[in-house]
Coordinates of C-alpha atoms and ligand atoms in Angstrom, one line a residue:
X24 CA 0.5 87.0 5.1
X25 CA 0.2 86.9 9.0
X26 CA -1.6 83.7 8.4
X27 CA 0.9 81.9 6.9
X28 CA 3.5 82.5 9.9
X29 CA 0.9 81.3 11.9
X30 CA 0.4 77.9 9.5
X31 CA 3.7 77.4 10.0
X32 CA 4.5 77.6 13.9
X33 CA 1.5 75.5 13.6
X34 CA 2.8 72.7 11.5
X35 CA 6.0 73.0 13.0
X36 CA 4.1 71.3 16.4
X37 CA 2.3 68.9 15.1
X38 CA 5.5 67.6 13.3
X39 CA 6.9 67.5 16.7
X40 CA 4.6 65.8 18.1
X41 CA 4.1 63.1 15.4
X42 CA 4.9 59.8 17.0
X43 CA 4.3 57.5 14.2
X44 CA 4.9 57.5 10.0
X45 CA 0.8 57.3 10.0
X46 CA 0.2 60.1 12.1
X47 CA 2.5 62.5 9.9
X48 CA 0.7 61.8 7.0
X49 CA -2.6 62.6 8.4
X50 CA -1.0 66.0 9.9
X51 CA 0.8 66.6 6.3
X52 CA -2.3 66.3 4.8
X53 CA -3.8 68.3 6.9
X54 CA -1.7 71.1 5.2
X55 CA -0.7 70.0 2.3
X56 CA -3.5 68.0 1.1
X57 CA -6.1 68.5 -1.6
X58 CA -7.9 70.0 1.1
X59 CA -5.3 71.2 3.3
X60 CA -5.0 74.5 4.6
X61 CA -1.8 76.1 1.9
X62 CA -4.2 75.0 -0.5
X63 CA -6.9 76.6 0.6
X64 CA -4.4 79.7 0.7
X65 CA -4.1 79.1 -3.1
X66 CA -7.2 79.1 -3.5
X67 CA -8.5 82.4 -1.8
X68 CA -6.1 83.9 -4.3
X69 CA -8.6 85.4 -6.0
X70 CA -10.4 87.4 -3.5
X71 CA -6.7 88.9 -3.1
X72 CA -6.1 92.5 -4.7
X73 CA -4.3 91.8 -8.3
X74 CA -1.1 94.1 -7.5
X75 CA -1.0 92.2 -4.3
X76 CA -1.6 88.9 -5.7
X77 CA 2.2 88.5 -7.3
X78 CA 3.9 89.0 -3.3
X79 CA 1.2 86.6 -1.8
X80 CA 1.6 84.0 -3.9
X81 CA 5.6 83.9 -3.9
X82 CA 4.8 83.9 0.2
X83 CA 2.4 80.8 -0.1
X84 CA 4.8 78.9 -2.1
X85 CA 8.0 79.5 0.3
X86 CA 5.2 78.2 2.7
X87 CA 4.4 75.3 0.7
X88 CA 8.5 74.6 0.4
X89 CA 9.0 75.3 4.0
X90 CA 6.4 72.7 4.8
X91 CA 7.3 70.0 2.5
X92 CA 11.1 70.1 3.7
X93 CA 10.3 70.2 7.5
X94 CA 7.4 67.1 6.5
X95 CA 10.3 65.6 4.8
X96 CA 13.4 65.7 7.2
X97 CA 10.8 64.1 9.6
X98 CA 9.2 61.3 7.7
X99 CA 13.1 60.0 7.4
X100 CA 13.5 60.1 10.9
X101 CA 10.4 58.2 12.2
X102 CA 11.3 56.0 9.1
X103 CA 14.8 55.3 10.3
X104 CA 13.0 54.4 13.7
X105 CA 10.4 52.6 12.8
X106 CA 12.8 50.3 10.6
X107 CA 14.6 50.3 13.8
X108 CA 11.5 49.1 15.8
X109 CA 10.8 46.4 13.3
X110 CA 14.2 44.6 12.9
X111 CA 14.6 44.4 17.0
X112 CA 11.4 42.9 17.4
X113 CA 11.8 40.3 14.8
X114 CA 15.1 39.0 15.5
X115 CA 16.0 35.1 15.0
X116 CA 17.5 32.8 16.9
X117 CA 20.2 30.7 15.1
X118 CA 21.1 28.8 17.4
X119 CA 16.9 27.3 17.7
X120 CA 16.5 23.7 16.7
X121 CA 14.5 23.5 13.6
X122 CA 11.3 22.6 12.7
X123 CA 11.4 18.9 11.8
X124 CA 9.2 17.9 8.8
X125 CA 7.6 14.0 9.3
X126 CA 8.5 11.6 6.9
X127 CA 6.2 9.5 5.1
X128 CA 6.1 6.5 4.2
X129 CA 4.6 3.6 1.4
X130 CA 1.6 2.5 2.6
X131 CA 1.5 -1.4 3.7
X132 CA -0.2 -2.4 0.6
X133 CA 1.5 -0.2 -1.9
X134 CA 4.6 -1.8 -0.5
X135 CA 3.3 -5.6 -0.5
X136 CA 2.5 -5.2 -4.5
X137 CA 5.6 -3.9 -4.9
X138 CA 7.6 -6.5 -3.6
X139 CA 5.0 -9.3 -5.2
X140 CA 6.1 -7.4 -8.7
X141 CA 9.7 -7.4 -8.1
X142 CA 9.4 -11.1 -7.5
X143 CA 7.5 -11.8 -10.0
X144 CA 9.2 -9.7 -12.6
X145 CA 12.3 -11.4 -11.8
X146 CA 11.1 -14.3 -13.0
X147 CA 10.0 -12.8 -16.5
X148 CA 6.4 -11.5 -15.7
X149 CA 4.6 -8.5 -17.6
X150 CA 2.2 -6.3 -15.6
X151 CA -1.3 -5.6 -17.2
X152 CA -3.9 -3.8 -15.9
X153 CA -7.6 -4.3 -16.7
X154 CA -10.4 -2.3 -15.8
X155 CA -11.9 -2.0 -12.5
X156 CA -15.4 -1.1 -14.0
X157 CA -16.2 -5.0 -16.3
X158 CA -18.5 -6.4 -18.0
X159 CA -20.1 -9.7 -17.1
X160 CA -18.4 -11.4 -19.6
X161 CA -15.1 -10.6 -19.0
X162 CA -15.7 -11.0 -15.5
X163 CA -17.7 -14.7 -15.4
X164 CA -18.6 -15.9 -18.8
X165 CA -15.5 -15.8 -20.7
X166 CA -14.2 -17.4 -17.1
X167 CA -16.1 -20.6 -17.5
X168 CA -19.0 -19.1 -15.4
X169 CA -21.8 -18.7 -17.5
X170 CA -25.4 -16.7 -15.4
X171 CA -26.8 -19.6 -13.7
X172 CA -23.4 -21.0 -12.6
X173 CA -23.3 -21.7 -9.0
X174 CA -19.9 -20.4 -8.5
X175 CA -20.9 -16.9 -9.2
X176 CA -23.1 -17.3 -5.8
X177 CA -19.4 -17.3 -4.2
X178 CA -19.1 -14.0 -4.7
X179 CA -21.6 -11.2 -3.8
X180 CA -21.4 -8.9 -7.0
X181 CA -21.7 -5.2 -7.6
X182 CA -23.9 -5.1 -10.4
X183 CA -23.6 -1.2 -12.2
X184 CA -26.1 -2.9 -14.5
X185 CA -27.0 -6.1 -15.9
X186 CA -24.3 -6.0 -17.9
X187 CA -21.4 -4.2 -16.3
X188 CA -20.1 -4.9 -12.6
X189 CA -17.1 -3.6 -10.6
X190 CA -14.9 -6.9 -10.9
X191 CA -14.8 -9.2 -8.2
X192 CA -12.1 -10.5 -9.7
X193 CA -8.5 -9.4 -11.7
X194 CA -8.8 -12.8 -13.2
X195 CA -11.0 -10.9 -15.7
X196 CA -7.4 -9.6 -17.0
X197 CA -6.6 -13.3 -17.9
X198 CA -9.3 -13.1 -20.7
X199 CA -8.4 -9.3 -22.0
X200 CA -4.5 -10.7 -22.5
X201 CA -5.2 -13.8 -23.9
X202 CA -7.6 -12.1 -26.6
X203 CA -4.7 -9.5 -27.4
X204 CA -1.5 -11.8 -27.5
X205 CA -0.7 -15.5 -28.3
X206 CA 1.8 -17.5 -26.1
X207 CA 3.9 -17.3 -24.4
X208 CA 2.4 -15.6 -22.0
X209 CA 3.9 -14.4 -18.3
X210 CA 1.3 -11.8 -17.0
X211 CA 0.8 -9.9 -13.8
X212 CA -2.0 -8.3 -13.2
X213 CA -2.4 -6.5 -10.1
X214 CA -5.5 -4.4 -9.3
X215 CA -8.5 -3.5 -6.6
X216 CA -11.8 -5.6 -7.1
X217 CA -14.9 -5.3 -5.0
X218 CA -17.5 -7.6 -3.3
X219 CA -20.2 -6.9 -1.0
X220 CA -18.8 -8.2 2.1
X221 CA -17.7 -7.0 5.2
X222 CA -15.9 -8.4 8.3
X223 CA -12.5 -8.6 10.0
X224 CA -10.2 -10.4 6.9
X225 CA -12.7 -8.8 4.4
X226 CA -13.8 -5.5 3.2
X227 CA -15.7 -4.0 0.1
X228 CA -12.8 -3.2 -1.6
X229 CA -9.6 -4.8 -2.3
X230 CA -6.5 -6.0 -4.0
X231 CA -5.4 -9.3 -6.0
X232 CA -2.5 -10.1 -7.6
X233 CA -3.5 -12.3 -10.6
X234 CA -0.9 -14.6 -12.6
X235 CA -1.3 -16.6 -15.6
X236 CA 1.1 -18.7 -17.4
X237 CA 0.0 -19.8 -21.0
X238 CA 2.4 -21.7 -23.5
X239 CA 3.6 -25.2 -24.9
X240 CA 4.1 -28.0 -21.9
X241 CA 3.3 -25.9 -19.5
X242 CA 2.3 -28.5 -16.2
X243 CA 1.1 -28.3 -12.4
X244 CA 4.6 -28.9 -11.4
X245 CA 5.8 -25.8 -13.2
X246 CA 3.3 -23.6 -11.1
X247 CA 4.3 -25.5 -7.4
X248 CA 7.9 -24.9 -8.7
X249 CA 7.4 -21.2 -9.0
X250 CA 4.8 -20.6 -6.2
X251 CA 8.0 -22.5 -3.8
X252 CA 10.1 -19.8 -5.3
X253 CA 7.5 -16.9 -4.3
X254 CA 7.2 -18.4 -0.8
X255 CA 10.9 -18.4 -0.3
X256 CA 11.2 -14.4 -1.2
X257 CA 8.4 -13.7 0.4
X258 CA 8.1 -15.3 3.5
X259 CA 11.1 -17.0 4.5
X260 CA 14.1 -18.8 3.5
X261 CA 12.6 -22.1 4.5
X262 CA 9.1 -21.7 3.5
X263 CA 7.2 -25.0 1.8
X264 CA 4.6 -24.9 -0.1
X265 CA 1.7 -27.8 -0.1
X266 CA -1.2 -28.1 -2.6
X267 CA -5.2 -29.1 -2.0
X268 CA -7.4 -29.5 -4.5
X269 CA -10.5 -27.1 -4.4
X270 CA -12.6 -25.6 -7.7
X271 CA -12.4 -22.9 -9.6
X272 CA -14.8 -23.1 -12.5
X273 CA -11.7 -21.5 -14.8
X274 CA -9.2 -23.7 -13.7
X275 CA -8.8 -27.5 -13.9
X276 CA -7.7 -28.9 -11.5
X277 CA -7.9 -26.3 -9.4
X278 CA -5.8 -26.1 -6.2
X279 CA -5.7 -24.4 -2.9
X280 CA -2.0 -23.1 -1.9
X281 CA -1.1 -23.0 2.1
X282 CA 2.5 -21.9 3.0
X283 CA 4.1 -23.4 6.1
X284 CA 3.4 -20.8 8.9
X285 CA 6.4 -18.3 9.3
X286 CA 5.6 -17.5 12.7
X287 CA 6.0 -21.1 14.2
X288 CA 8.1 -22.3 11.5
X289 CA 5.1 -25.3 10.8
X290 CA 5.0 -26.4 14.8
X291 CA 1.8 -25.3 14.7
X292 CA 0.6 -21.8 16.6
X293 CA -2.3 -19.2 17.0
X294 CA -1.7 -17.7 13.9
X295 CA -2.0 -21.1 11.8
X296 CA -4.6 -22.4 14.1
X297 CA -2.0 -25.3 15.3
X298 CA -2.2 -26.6 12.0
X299 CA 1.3 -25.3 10.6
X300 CA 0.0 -24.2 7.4
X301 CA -1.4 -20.9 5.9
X302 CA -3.6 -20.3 2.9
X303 CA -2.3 -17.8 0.6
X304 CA -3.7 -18.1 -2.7
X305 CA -6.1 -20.1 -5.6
X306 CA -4.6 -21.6 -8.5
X307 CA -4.7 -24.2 -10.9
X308 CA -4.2 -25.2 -14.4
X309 CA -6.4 -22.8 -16.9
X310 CA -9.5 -24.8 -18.1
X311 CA -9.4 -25.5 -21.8
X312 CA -12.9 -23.9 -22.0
X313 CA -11.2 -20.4 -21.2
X314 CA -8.6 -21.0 -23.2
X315 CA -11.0 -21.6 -26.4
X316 CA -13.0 -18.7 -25.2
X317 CA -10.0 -17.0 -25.9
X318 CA -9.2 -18.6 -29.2
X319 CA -6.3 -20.5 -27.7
X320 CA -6.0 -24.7 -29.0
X321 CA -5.8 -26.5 -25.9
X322 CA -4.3 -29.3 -27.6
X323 CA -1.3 -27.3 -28.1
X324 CA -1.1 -24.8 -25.2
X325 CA -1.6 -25.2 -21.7
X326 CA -1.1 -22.9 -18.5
X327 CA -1.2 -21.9 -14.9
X328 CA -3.1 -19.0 -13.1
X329 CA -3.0 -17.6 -9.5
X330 CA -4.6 -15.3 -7.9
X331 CA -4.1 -14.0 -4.5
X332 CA -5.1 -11.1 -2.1
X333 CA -2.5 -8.2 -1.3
X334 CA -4.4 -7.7 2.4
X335 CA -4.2 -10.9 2.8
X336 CA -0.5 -11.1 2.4
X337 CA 0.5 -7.9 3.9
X338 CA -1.7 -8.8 6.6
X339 CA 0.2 -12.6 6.9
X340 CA 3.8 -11.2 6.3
X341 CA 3.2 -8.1 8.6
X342 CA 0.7 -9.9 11.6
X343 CA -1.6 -7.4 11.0
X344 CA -5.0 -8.4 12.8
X345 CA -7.6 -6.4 11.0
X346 CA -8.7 -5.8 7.4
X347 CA -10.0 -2.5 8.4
X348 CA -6.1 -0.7 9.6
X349 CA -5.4 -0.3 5.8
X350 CA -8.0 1.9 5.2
X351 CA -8.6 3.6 8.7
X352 CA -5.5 6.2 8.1
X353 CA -4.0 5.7 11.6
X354 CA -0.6 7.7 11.6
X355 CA 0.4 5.4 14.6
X356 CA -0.3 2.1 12.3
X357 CA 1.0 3.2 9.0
X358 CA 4.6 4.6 10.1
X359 CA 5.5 1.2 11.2
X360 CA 6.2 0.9 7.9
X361 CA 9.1 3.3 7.3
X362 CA 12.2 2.0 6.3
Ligands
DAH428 N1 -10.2 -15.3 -8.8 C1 -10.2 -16.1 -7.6 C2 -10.9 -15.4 -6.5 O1 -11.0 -14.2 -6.5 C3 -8.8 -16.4 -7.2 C4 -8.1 -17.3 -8.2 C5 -8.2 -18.7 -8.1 C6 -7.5 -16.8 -9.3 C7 -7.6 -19.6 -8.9 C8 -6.9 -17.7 -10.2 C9 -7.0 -19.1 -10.0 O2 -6.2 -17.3 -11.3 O3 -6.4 -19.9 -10.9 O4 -11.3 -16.0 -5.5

């Protein structure tokens, strides 16, 4: 009975003394607690004389309430401070500038194929896609390249195995449409191709932008009509357009197209090597061997293909110097091109 005056003078210290939420649990505990002292009180109960036991325990049990409300009364106040604490030390400045968020931007190429679609699907073109991983046949032989063609010596081949490659080419697409639809035919087919070759205007990977025309009458002047057209939206207002022949073993004839030089205006500068012209892309009219490859009559249709690199462009419309700034992920190079 003396005891439990004593527990509570006790208690009533430590309460006091409790700086922190934390530290008046460990004190309550120390009471209260499974193993706390007014349970241990409980528990001597036994060794208490029965007519006593009835007056003891009614005293242990004021104790207990005694203790709860003092433990109580006290956890609300260090709450109340502690929230206090908390909310001072975390105030905000409204009146801080923000945290600005960078913007991104479409990367050069993304952008370049982009615009080459838009001008090309203004002028009625359908985009197909073909796969990057070919087979030799679809890449080559159905291209009027058959295995011991020199041509294929023009290009240094990923071989997966002897008969699948990555394409080194999208003109692979040319035979995968033709086999699917009959003229007429307006196709687009934009995609990455690989070759093993590495310098500053070339690397292993990269994109074309292949075109092919297929239909009745189709001529060589319908393709320098259109590819004037392209140069015009792409380049400049007054871009020309001028034709060499060259070879292509799926085209015949086969031309090389220059654009008059957009930095000089054709007078002849650095970029164009004083010559006034720059080579964008390889066409010419499509063989009749692919065509019958394809099971087209070249008696009765005829058509045009181009085929052109998107690094190439980007890198003549944007003077970009090196192959190698697409790919390298400089923040400094690639936000240049933010609207
Ligand atoms: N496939 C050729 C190359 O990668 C480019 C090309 C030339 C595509 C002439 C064509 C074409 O469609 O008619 O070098």
């Amino acid at each position: 009975m003396e005891e439990t005056e004593k527990i509570v003078e006790e208690a009533q210290q430590e309460i006091a003394t409790a700086h922190s939420s934390r530290a008046l649990y460990e004190a309550k505990m120390k009471y209260l607690g499974r193993t706390g002292k007014v349970t241990a009180l409980l528990k001597g109960m036994r060794e208490i004389a029965a007519e006593l036991r009835p007056a003891f325990g009614k005293k242990v049990n004021d104790l207990r309430t005694r203790l709860e409300t003092l433990f109580a009364s006290m956890e609300e106040k260090i709450k109340a401070r502690e929230l206090e604490e908390k909310l001072s030390g975390e105030q905000i400045d409204v009146t801080m500038p923000g945290r600005k968020h960078a913007r991104g931007a479409l990367h050069p190429i993304t952008r370049t194929r982009q615009e080459l679609i838009e001008i090309f699907a203004g002028m009625g073109f359908e985009i197909f896609e073909g796969p990057e991983i070919e087979s030799d046949y679809y890449n080559f032989t159905a291209l009027n390249t058959p295995a011991d063609h020199p041509a294929r010596a023009m290009q240094d081949t990923f071989y997966i195995t002897e008969e699948f490659l990555l394409r080194t080419q999208t003109s692979a697409g040319q035979i995968r449409l033709m086999e699917k639809k009959k003229p007429p035919i307006k196709m687009l087919s934009p995609g990455r191709v690989f070759r093993a070759d590495d310098d500053a205007t070339h690397s292993p990977m990269f994109h074309q932008m292949e075109g092919l025309v297929v239909d009745r009458h189709v001529t060589l002047c319908d393709l320098q009509g259109m590819l004037d057209e392209f140069a015009r939206t792409m380049f400049a207002e007054t871009s020309k357009t001028r034709l060499r022949p060259s070879y292509f073993p799926f085209t015949e004839p086969s031309v090389e197209v220059d654009v008059s030089c957009a930095a000089c205006g054709g007078k002849g500068c650095s970029l164009c090597k004083g010559t006034g012209w720059i080579e964008v892309l390889g066409a010419g009219m499509v063989n009749r061997r692919v065509l019958e490859n394809c099971g087209l009559d070249p008696d009765e249709y005829t058509g045009f293909a181009f085929g052109m690199g998107i690094e190439r462009i980007a890198m003549l419309k944007y003077g970009i110097g090196h192959i190698r700034s697409f790919t390298e992920n400089d923040v400094r190079f690639l936000k240049q091109f933010q609207d």
